[in-house]
């Protein structure tokens, strides 16, 4: 079975690097969740978790860093359910 992937919005290299830098500046769970709320409201690039997945797919961030961010986002969603 094949699945079509949703096309992602292309961002410039400067925007890409700025976004990664902003995410790397988040050291606590609260900072990551606050950033997610702001990003999802203000950006038109899709939800943050998809952007993180694109960064991981493009190998622009490490697997460990992506896992940390995604685990934080998923744990928050689980706690809210």
Short mmCIF file of N, CA and C in Angstrom, two decimals:
data_model
loop_
_atom_site.label_atom_id
_atom_site.label_comp_id
_atom_site.label_asym_id
_atom_site.label_seq_id
_atom_site.Cartn_x
_atom_site.Cartn_y
_atom_site.Cartn_z
N UNK A 1 0.84 -1.16 0.00
CA UNK A 1 0.00 0.00 0.00
C UNK A 1 0.89 1.24 0.00
N UNK A 2 0.58 2.17 -0.84
CA UNK A 2 1.33 3.42 -0.87
C UNK A 2 0.47 4.53 -0.29
N UNK A 3 1.13 5.47 0.30
CA UNK A 3 0.42 6.62 0.86
C UNK A 3 1.03 7.88 0.27
N UNK A 4 0.19 8.82 0.02
CA UNK A 4 0.66 10.11 -0.49
C UNK A 4 0.98 10.98 0.71
N UNK A 5 2.15 11.57 0.66
CA UNK A 5 2.52 12.46 1.75
C UNK A 5 2.00 13.85 1.46
N UNK A 6 1.53 14.49 2.50
CA UNK A 6 1.05 15.85 2.38
C UNK A 6 2.22 16.77 2.05
N UNK A 7 2.09 17.58 1.02
CA UNK A 7 3.20 18.47 0.69
C UNK A 7 3.43 19.48 1.80
N UNK A 8 4.68 19.74 2.08
CA UNK A 8 5.01 20.70 3.12
C UNK A 8 5.36 22.02 2.49
N UNK A 9 5.18 23.06 3.25
CA UNK A 9 5.50 24.39 2.77
C UNK A 9 7.02 24.57 2.85
N UNK A 10 7.62 24.95 1.76
CA UNK A 10 9.06 25.15 1.71
C UNK A 10 9.39 26.46 2.40
N UNK A 11 10.41 26.41 3.23
CA UNK A 11 10.84 27.64 3.89
C UNK A 11 12.27 27.93 3.48
N UNK A 12 12.60 29.19 3.51
CA UNK A 12 13.95 29.58 3.12
C UNK A 12 14.96 29.04 4.13
N UNK A 13 16.21 29.00 3.70
CA UNK A 13 17.26 28.48 4.57
C UNK A 13 17.38 29.31 5.83
N UNK A 14 17.22 30.62 5.71
CA UNK A 14 17.32 31.50 6.87
C UNK A 14 16.19 31.23 7.86
N UNK A 15 14.97 31.06 7.36
CA UNK A 15 13.82 30.76 8.22
C UNK A 15 14.02 29.40 8.88
N UNK A 16 14.47 28.43 8.10
CA UNK A 16 14.72 27.09 8.60
C UNK A 16 15.73 27.12 9.75
N UNK A 17 16.85 27.80 9.55
CA UNK A 17 17.89 27.88 10.58
C UNK A 17 17.41 28.65 11.80
N UNK A 18 16.64 29.72 11.59
CA UNK A 18 16.11 30.48 12.72
C UNK A 18 15.15 29.64 13.55
N UNK A 19 14.32 28.86 12.89
CA UNK A 19 13.38 28.00 13.59
C UNK A 19 14.10 26.93 14.41
N UNK A 20 15.11 26.32 13.83
CA UNK A 20 15.89 25.31 14.55
C UNK A 20 16.59 25.96 15.75
N UNK A 21 17.14 27.15 15.56
CA UNK A 21 17.80 27.85 16.67
C UNK A 21 16.81 28.17 17.79
N UNK A 22 15.60 28.59 17.43
CA UNK A 22 14.58 28.89 18.44
C UNK A 22 14.19 27.63 19.20
N UNK A 23 14.05 26.52 18.50
CA UNK A 23 13.73 25.27 19.17
C UNK A 23 14.88 24.82 20.06
N UNK A 24 16.10 24.96 19.61
CA UNK A 24 17.24 24.56 20.43
C UNK A 24 17.37 25.42 21.69
N UNK A 25 16.85 26.64 21.64
CA UNK A 25 16.90 27.52 22.80
C UNK A 25 15.91 27.10 23.88
N UNK A 26 14.97 26.25 23.54
CA UNK A 26 13.98 25.77 24.51
C UNK A 26 14.60 24.63 25.31
N UNK A 27 14.77 24.84 26.61
CA UNK A 27 15.44 23.84 27.44
C UNK A 27 14.47 23.09 28.35
N UNK A 28 13.32 23.66 28.62
CA UNK A 28 12.37 22.99 29.51
C UNK A 28 11.14 22.57 28.73
N UNK A 29 10.39 21.68 29.31
CA UNK A 29 9.14 21.23 28.69
C UNK A 29 8.20 22.40 28.46
N UNK A 30 8.11 23.28 29.44
CA UNK A 30 7.21 24.44 29.32
C UNK A 30 7.61 25.34 28.16
N UNK A 31 8.90 25.54 27.98
CA UNK A 31 9.37 26.38 26.87
C UNK A 31 9.02 25.75 25.53
N UNK A 32 9.19 24.45 25.41
CA UNK A 32 8.86 23.77 24.16
C UNK A 32 7.37 23.86 23.87
N UNK A 33 6.54 23.65 24.89
CA UNK A 33 5.09 23.70 24.70
C UNK A 33 4.62 25.12 24.40
N UNK A 34 5.22 26.12 25.05
CA UNK A 34 4.88 27.51 24.73
C UNK A 34 5.27 27.85 23.30
N UNK A 35 6.43 27.37 22.88
CA UNK A 35 6.86 27.61 21.51
C UNK A 35 5.89 26.95 20.53
N UNK A 36 5.46 25.74 20.84
CA UNK A 36 4.51 25.05 19.95
C UNK A 36 3.22 25.85 19.79
N UNK A 37 2.70 26.37 20.88
CA UNK A 37 1.46 27.16 20.83
C UNK A 37 1.66 28.39 19.94
N UNK A 38 2.76 29.11 20.16
CA UNK A 38 3.04 30.30 19.35
C UNK A 38 3.23 29.94 17.88
N UNK A 39 4.00 28.89 17.63
CA UNK A 39 4.28 28.50 16.25
C UNK A 39 3.01 28.10 15.52
N UNK A 40 2.18 27.29 16.16
CA UNK A 40 0.96 26.82 15.51
C UNK A 40 -0.02 27.95 15.23
N UNK A 41 0.01 28.99 16.05
CA UNK A 41 -0.88 30.15 15.84
C UNK A 41 -0.36 31.08 14.74
N UNK A 42 0.95 31.29 14.72
CA UNK A 42 1.53 32.32 13.86
C UNK A 42 2.06 31.82 12.51
N UNK A 43 2.51 30.60 12.45
CA UNK A 43 3.15 30.10 11.24
C UNK A 43 2.13 29.46 10.31
N UNK A 44 2.42 29.49 9.05
CA UNK A 44 1.56 28.83 8.07
C UNK A 44 2.25 27.60 7.49
N UNK A 45 3.22 27.07 8.23
CA UNK A 45 3.99 25.92 7.76
C UNK A 45 3.41 24.60 8.23
N UNK A 46 2.29 24.64 8.91
CA UNK A 46 1.70 23.42 9.44
C UNK A 46 2.00 23.28 10.91
N UNK A 47 1.50 22.23 11.53
CA UNK A 47 1.77 22.04 12.96
C UNK A 47 3.25 21.76 13.21
N UNK A 48 3.71 22.12 14.37
CA UNK A 48 5.12 22.01 14.71
C UNK A 48 5.63 20.59 14.60
N UNK A 49 4.84 19.60 15.00
CA UNK A 49 5.33 18.23 14.95
C UNK A 49 5.63 17.79 13.51
N UNK A 50 4.89 18.28 12.53
CA UNK A 50 5.19 17.95 11.13
C UNK A 50 6.47 18.63 10.65
N UNK A 51 6.67 19.85 11.12
CA UNK A 51 7.90 20.57 10.76
C UNK A 51 9.11 19.85 11.34
N UNK A 52 8.98 19.39 12.59
CA UNK A 52 10.07 18.64 13.21
C UNK A 52 10.33 17.36 12.43
N UNK A 53 9.28 16.68 12.01
CA UNK A 53 9.45 15.47 11.21
C UNK A 53 10.15 15.77 9.89
N UNK A 54 9.83 16.90 9.26
CA UNK A 54 10.52 17.29 8.03
C UNK A 54 11.99 17.57 8.30
N UNK A 55 12.29 18.25 9.41
CA UNK A 55 13.69 18.49 9.77
C UNK A 55 14.42 17.16 9.94
N UNK A 56 13.77 16.22 10.56
CA UNK A 56 14.38 14.90 10.78
C UNK A 56 14.56 14.17 9.45
N UNK A 57 13.57 14.22 8.60
CA UNK A 57 13.64 13.57 7.29
C UNK A 57 14.75 14.18 6.43
N UNK A 58 14.92 15.49 6.54
CA UNK A 58 15.96 16.18 5.77
C UNK A 58 17.33 16.12 6.43
N UNK A 59 17.37 15.49 7.58
CA UNK A 59 18.61 15.34 8.35
C UNK A 59 19.23 16.67 8.75
N UNK A 60 18.37 17.64 9.04
CA UNK A 60 18.89 18.94 9.47
C UNK A 60 18.96 19.05 10.99
N UNK A 61 18.41 18.07 11.70
CA UNK A 61 18.55 17.98 13.15
C UNK A 61 18.87 16.53 13.51
N UNK A 62 19.39 16.34 14.69
CA UNK A 62 19.75 14.98 15.10
C UNK A 62 18.51 14.20 15.52
N UNK A 63 18.61 12.90 15.48
CA UNK A 63 17.51 12.03 15.90
C UNK A 63 17.22 12.22 17.38
N UNK A 64 18.25 12.43 18.16
CA UNK A 64 18.07 12.61 19.60
C UNK A 64 17.28 13.89 19.89
N UNK A 65 17.64 14.96 19.22
CA UNK A 65 16.95 16.23 19.42
C UNK A 65 15.50 16.13 18.96
N UNK A 66 15.27 15.54 17.82
CA UNK A 66 13.91 15.38 17.32
C UNK A 66 13.10 14.51 18.27
N UNK A 67 13.70 13.45 18.77
CA UNK A 67 12.99 12.56 19.71
C UNK A 67 12.62 13.31 20.98
N UNK A 68 13.51 14.15 21.47
CA UNK A 68 13.23 14.94 22.67
C UNK A 68 12.03 15.85 22.45
N UNK A 69 12.05 16.58 21.33
CA UNK A 69 10.96 17.51 21.06
C UNK A 69 9.65 16.78 20.82
N UNK A 70 9.68 15.73 20.01
CA UNK A 70 8.45 14.99 19.71
C UNK A 70 7.90 14.30 20.94
N UNK A 71 8.77 13.77 21.79
CA UNK A 71 8.30 13.12 23.02
C UNK A 71 7.60 14.14 23.92
N UNK A 72 8.14 15.32 24.01
CA UNK A 72 7.52 16.37 24.82
C UNK A 72 6.14 16.71 24.28
N UNK A 73 6.03 16.87 22.96
CA UNK A 73 4.74 17.21 22.36
C UNK A 73 3.73 16.08 22.53
N UNK A 74 4.17 14.84 22.34
CA UNK A 74 3.26 13.69 22.47
C UNK A 74 2.85 13.46 23.92
N UNK A 75 3.76 13.61 24.85
CA UNK A 75 3.40 13.46 26.26
C UNK A 75 2.37 14.50 26.68
N UNK A 76 2.53 15.72 26.20
CA UNK A 76 1.55 16.76 26.51
C UNK A 76 0.18 16.40 25.96
N UNK A 77 0.13 15.90 24.74
CA UNK A 77 -1.15 15.50 24.15
C UNK A 77 -1.79 14.35 24.94
N UNK A 78 -0.97 13.38 25.33
CA UNK A 78 -1.48 12.24 26.11
C UNK A 78 -2.04 12.71 27.45
N UNK A 79 -1.36 13.65 28.09
CA UNK A 79 -1.82 14.16 29.38
C UNK A 79 -3.12 14.93 29.26
N UNK A 80 -3.34 15.56 28.12
CA UNK A 80 -4.58 16.34 27.92
C UNK A 80 -5.76 15.44 27.57
N UNK A 81 -5.52 14.21 27.13
CA UNK A 81 -6.62 13.30 26.76
C UNK A 81 -7.25 12.69 27.93
#
